[in-house]
mmCIF file of C-alpha atoms and ligand atoms in Angstrom:
data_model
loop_
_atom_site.group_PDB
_atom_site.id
_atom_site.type_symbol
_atom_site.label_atom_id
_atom_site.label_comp_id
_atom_site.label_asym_id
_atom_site.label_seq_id
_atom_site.Cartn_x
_atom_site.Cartn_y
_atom_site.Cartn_z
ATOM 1 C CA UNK A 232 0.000 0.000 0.000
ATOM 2 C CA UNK A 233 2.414 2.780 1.083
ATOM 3 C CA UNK A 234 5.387 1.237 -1.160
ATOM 4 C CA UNK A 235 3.803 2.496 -3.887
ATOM 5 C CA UNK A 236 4.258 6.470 -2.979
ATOM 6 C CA UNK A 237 7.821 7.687 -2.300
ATOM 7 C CA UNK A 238 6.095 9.763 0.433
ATOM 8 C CA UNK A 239 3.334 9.258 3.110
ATOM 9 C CA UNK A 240 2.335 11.036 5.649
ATOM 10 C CA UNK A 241 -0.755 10.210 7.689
ATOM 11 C CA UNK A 242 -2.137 12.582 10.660
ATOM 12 C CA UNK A 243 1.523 13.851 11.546
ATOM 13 C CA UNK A 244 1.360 16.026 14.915
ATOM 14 C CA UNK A 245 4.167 18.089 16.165
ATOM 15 C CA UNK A 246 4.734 20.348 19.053
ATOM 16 C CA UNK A 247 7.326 22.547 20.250
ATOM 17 C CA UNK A 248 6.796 22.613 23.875
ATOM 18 C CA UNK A 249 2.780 23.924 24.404
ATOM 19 C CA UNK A 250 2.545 25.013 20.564
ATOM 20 C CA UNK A 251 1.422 22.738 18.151
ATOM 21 C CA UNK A 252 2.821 23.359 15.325
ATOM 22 C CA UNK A 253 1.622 20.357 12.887
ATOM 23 C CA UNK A 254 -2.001 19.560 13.426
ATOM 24 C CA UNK A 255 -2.390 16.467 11.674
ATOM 25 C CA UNK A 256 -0.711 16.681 8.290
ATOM 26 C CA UNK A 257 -1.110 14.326 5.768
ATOM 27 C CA UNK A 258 0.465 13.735 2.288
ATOM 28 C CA UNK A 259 1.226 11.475 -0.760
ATOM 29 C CA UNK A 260 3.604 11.372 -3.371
ATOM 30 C CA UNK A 261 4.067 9.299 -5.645
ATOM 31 C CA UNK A 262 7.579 8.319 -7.421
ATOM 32 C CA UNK A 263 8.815 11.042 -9.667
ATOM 33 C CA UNK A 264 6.190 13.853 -8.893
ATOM 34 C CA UNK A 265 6.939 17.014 -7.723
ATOM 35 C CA UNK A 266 4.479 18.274 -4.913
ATOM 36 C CA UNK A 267 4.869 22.350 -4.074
ATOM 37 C CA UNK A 268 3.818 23.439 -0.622
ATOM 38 C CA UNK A 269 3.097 26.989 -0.131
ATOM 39 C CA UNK A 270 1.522 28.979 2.658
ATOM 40 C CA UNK A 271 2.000 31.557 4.783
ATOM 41 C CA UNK A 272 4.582 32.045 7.071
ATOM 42 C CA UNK A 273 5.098 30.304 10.576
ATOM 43 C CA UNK A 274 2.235 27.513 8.823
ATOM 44 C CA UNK A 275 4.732 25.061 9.851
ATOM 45 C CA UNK A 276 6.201 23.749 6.239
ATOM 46 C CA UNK A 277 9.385 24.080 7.170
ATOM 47 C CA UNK A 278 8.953 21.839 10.151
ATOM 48 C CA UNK A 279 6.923 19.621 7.905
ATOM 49 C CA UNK A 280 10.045 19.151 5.758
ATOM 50 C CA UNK A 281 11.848 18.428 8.466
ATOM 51 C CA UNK A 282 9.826 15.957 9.955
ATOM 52 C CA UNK A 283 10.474 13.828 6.602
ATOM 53 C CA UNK A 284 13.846 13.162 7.079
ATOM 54 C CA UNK A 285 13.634 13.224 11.168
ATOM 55 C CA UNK A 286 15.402 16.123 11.691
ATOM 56 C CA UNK A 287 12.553 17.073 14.105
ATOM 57 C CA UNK A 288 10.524 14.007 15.763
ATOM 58 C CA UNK A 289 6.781 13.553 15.232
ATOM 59 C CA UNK A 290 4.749 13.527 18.385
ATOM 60 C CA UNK A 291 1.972 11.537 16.691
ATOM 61 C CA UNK A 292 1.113 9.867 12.989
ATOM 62 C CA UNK A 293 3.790 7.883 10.804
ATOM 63 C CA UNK A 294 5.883 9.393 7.534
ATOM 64 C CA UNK A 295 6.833 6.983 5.344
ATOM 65 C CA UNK A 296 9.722 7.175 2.150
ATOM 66 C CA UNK A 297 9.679 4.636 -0.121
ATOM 67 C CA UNK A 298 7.899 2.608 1.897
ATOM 68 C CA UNK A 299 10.252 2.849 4.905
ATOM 69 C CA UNK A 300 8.833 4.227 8.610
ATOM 70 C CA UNK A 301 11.099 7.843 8.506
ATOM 71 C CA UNK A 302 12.877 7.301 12.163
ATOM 72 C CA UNK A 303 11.496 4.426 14.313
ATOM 73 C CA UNK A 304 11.178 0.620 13.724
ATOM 74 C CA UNK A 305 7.619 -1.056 14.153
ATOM 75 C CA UNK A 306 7.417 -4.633 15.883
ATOM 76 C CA UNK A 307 4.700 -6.406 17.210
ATOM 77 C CA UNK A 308 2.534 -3.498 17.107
ATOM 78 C CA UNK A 309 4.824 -1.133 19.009
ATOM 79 C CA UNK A 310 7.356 1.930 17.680
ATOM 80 C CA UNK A 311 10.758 1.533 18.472
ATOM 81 C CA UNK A 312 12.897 4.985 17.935
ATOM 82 C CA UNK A 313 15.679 4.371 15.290
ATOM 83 C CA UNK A 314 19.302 4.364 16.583
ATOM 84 C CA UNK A 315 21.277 7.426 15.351
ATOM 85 C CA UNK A 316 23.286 5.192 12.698
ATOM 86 C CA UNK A 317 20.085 4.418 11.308
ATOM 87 C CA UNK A 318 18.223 7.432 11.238
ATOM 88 C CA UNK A 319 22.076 8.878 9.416
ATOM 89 C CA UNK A 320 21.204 6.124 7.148
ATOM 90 C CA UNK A 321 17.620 6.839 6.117
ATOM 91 C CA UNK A 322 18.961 10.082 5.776
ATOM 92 C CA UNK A 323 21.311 10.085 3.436
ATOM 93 C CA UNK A 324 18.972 8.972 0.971
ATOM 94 C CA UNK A 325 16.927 12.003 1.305
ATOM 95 C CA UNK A 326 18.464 15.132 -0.055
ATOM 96 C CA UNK A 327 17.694 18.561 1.039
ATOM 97 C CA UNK A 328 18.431 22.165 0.111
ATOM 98 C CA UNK A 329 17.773 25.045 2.304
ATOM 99 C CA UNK A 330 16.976 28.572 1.979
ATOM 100 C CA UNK A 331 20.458 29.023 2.866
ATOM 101 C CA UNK A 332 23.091 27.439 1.064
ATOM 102 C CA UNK A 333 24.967 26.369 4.087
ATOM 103 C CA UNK A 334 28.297 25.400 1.897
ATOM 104 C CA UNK A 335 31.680 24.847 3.764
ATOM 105 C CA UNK A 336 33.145 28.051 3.437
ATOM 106 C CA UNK A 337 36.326 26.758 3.242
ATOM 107 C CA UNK A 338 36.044 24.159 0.605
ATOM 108 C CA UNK A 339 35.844 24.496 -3.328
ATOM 109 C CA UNK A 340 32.616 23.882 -4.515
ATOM 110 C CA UNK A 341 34.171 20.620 -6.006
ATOM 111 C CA UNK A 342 34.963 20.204 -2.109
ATOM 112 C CA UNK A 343 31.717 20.741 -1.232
ATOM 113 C CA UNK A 344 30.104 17.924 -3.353
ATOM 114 C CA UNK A 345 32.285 15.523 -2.847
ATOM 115 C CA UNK A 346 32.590 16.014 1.110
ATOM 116 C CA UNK A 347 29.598 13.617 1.944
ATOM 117 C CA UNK A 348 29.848 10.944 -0.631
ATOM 118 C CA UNK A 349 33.541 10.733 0.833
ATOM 119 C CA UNK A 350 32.561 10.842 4.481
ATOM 120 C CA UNK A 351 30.311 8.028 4.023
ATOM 121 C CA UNK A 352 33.417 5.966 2.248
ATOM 122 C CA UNK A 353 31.393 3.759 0.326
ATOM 123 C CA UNK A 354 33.171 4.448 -3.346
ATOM 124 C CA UNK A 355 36.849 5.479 -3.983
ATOM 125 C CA UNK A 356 38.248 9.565 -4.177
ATOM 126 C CA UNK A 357 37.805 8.994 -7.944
ATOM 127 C CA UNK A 358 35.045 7.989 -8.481
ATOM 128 C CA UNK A 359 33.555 10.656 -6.030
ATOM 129 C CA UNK A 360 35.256 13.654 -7.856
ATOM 130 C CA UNK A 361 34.212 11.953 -11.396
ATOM 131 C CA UNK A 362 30.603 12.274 -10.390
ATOM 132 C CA UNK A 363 30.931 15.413 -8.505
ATOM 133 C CA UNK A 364 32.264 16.943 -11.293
ATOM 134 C CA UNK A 365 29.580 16.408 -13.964
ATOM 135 C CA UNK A 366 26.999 16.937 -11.175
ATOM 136 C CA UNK A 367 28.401 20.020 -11.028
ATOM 137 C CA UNK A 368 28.541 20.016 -14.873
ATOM 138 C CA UNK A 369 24.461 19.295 -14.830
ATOM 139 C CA UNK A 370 24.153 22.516 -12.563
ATOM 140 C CA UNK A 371 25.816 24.624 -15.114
ATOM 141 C CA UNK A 372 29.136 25.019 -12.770
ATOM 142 C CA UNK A 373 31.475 23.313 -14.900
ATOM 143 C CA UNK A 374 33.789 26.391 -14.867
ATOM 144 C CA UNK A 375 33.630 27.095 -10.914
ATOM 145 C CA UNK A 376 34.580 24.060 -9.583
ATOM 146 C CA UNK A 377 37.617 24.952 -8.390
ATOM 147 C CA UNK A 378 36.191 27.902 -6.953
ATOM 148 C CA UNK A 379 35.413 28.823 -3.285
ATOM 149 C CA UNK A 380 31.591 29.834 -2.254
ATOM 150 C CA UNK A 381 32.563 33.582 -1.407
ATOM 151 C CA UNK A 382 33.792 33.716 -4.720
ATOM 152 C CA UNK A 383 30.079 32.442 -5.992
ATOM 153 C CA UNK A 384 27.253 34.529 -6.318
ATOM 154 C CA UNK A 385 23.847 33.456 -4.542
ATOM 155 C CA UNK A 386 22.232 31.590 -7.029
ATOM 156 C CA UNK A 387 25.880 29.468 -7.690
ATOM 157 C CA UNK A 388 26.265 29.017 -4.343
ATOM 158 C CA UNK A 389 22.245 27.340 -4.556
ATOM 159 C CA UNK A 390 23.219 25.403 -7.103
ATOM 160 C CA UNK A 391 26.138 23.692 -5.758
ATOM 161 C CA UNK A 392 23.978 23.158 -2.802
ATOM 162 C CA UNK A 393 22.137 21.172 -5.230
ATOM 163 C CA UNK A 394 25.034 19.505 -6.508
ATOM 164 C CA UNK A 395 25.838 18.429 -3.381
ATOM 165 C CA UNK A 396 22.463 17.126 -2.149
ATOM 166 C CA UNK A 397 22.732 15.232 -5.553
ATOM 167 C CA UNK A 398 25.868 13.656 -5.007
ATOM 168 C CA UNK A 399 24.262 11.326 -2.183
ATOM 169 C CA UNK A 400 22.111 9.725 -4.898
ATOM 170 C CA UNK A 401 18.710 10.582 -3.325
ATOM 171 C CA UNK A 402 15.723 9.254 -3.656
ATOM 172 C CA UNK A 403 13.806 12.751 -2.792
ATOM 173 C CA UNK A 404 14.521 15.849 -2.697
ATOM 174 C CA UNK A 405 13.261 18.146 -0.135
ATOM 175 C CA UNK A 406 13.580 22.020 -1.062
ATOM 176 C CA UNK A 407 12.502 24.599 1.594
ATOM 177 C CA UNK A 408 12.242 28.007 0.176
ATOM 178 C CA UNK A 409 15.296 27.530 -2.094
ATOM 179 C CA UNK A 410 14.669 30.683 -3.647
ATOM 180 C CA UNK A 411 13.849 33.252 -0.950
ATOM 181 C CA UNK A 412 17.715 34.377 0.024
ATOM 182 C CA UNK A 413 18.342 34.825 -3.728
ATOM 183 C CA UNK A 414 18.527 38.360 -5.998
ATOM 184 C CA UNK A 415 15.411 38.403 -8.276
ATOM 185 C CA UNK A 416 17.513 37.610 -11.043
ATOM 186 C CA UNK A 417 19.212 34.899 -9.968
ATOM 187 C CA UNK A 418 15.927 32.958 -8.942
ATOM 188 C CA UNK A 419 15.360 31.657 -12.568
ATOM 189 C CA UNK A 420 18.911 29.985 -12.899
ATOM 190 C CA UNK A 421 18.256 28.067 -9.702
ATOM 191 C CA UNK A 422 14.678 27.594 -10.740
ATOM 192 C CA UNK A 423 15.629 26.169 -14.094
ATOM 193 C CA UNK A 424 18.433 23.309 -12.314
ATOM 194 C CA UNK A 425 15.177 22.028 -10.662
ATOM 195 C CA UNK A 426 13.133 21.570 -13.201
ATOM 196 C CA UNK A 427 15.387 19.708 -15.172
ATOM 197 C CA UNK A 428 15.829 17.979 -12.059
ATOM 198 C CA UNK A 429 12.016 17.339 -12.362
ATOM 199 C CA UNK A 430 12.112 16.697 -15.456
ATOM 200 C CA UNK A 431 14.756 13.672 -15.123
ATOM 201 C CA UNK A 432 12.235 11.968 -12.637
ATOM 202 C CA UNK A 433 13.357 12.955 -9.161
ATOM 203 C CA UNK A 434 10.322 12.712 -6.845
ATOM 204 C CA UNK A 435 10.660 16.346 -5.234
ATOM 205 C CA UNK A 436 8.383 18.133 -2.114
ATOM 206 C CA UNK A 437 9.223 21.738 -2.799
ATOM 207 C CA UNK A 438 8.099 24.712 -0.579
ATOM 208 C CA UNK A 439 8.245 27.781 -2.582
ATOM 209 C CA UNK A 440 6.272 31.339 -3.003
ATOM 210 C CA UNK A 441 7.156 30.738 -7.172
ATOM 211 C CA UNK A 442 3.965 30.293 -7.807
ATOM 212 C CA UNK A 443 4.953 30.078 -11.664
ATOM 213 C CA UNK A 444 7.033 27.240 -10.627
ATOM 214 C CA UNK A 445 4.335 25.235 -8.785
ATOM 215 C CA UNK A 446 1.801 25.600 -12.014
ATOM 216 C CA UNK A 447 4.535 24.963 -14.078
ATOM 217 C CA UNK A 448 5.983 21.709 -12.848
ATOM 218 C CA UNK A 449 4.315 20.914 -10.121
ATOM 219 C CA UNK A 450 2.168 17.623 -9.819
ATOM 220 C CA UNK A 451 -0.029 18.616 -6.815
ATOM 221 C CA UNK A 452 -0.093 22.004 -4.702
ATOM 222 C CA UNK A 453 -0.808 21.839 -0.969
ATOM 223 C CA UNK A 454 -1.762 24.766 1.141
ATOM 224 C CA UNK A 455 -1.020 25.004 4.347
ATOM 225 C CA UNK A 456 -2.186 27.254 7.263
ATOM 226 C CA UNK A 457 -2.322 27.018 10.945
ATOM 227 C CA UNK A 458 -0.451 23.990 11.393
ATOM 228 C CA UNK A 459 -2.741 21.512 8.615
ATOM 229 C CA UNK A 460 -3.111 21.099 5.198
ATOM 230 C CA UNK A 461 -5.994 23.196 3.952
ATOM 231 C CA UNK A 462 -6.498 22.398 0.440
ATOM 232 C CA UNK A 463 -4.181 20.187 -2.086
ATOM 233 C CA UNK A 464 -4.583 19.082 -5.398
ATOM 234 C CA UNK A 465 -4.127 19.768 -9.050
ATOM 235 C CA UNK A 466 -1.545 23.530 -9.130
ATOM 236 C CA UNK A 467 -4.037 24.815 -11.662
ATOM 237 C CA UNK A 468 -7.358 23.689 -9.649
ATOM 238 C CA UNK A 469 -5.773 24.978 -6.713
ATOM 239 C CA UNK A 470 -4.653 28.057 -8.339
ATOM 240 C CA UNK A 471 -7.720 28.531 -10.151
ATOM 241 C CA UNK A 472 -10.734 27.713 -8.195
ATOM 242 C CA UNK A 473 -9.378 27.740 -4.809
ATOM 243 C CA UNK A 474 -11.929 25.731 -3.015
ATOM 244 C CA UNK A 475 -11.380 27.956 0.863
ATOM 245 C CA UNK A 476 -11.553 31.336 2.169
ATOM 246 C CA UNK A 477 -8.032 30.945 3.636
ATOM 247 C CA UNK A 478 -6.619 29.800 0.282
ATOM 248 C CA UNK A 479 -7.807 32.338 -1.623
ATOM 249 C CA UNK A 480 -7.421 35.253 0.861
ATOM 250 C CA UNK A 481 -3.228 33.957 0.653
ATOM 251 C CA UNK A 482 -3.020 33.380 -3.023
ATOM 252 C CA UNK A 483 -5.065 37.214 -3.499
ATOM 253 C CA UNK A 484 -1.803 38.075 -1.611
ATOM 254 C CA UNK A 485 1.085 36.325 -3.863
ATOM 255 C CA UNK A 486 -0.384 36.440 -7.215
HETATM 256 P P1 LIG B 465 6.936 28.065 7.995
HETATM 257 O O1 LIG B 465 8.079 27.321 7.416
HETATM 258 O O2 LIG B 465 5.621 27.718 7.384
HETATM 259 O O3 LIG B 465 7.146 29.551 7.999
HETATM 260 P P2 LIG B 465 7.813 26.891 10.480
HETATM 261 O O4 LIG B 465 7.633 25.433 10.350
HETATM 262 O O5 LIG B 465 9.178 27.434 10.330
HETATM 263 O O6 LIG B 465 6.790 27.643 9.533
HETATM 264 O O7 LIG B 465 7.301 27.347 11.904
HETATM 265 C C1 LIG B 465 6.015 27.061 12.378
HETATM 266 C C2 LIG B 465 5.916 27.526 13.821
HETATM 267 O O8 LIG B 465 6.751 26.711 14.615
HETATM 268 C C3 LIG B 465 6.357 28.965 14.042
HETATM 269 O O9 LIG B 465 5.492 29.532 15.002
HETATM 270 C C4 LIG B 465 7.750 28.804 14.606
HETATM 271 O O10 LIG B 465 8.077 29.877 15.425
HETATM 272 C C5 LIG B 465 7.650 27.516 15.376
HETATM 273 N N1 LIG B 465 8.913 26.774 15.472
HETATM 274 C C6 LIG B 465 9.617 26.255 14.440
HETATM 275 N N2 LIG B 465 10.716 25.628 14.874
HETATM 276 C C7 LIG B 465 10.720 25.749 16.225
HETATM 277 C C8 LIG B 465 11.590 25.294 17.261
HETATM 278 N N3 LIG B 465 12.684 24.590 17.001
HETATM 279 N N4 LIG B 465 11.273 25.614 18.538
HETATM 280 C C9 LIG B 465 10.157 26.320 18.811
HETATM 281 N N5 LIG B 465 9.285 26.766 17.889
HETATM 282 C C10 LIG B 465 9.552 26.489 16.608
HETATM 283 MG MG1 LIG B 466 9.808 27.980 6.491
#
């Protein structure tokens, strides 16, 4: 049942101390779709996102990728939290980019790809920088490798960030506002790495205010406000003939 989606959700809950920020979220995707998320701010997408790859624990409801339970073990009816190693593990095969590029400073942006995939020691220096290089290549950063992310604008720096989340071989990619820290006019260049990216099949959950992007490649839209998922379906159904106050009260704002 929930092997065939890449992602499920079902009735996730989540609380920071007495506020609750997810109020029973749930969600489907299905292998190679991209679902946008949009809403307004402090909606809780970002901890949504992050609940996906267990970088903040659910108090309540199950998140699945690829048919996996995202951070605990279930056995004879009972959840069993994951140990670190495993939760690393799960992980890896889930890329994310943030709003902020968070590259090593210090390292190239070859550096920067490569730095996980070596980490993790699975496949020889070669082999590592061979890929890293025409990931980097894909991105449009063939010329920069060698160069160091101060020496990058915004929108490079993004798309090494990319690079780099690539480099792990995900299964998903998770983007959270990728976007938002950029210059206007370097939003399309980042823009334009992931929809090729979406193009090439990657099953992607993408919060973004590009509207243009969501109706564009987007498979589903979801709005969310106040901690659940208001509306979702179809960008242009969602877009168009917004089916809730709230919805169209935000989108009266964006658009
Ligand atoms: P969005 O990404 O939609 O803007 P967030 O998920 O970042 O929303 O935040 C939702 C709410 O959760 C906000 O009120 C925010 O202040 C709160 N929040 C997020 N992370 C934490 C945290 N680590 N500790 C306490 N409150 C948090
Ligand atoms: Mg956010």
């Amino acid at each position: 049942m929930s092997d065939e989606l890449m992602v499920r959700a079902e009735n996730v809950h989540k609380s920071f101390g007495p506020l609750e920020v997810l109020k029973g979220v749930d969600l489907a995707v299905r292998p190679g779709e991209v679902s946008c998320v949009i809403g307004p701010s402090g909606s809780g997408k970002s901890t949504f996102l992050r609940c996906i790859n267990h970088l903040e624990k659910i108090n309540a409801g199950r998140i699945w990728v690829d048919g996996e339970l995202v951070g605990y073990r279930e056995r004879g009816g009972k959840l069993y939290e994951m140990r670190e190693k495993e939760v690393a593990a799960q992980r890896r095969s889930i890329g994310m980019v943030f709003q902020r590029f968070n590259l090593f400073p210090h390292m190239t942006a070859l550096e920067n790809v490569m730095e996980a995939p070596l980490r993790v020691r699975r496949e020889s220096r070669a082999e590592v920088r061979e890929r890293a290089t025409a990931l980097l290549d894909r991105v449009g950063l063939a010329s920069k490798i060698g160069n160091y992310p101060g020496q990058l604008s915004g929108g490079q720096q993004q798309r090494v960030a990319i690079a780099r989340a690539l480099a792990m071989r995900p299964k998903l990619m998770l983007f959270d506002e990728p976007t938002s820290a950029l210059d206007p006019e370097l939003v399309g260049e980042v823009l334009d790495v992931m929809k090729d990216l979406a193009r090439d099949g990657m099953t992607m959950i993408v919060v973004t205010h590009e509207i243009g992007f969501a109706r564009e490649v987007g498979d589903s839209l979801i709005f969310m406000d106040g901690g659940v998922v208001v509306e979702s379906g179809a960008p242009d159904e969602v877009l168009g003939n917004p089916r809730h106050d709230r919805t169209r009260t935000f989108l009266s704002k964006v658009l």
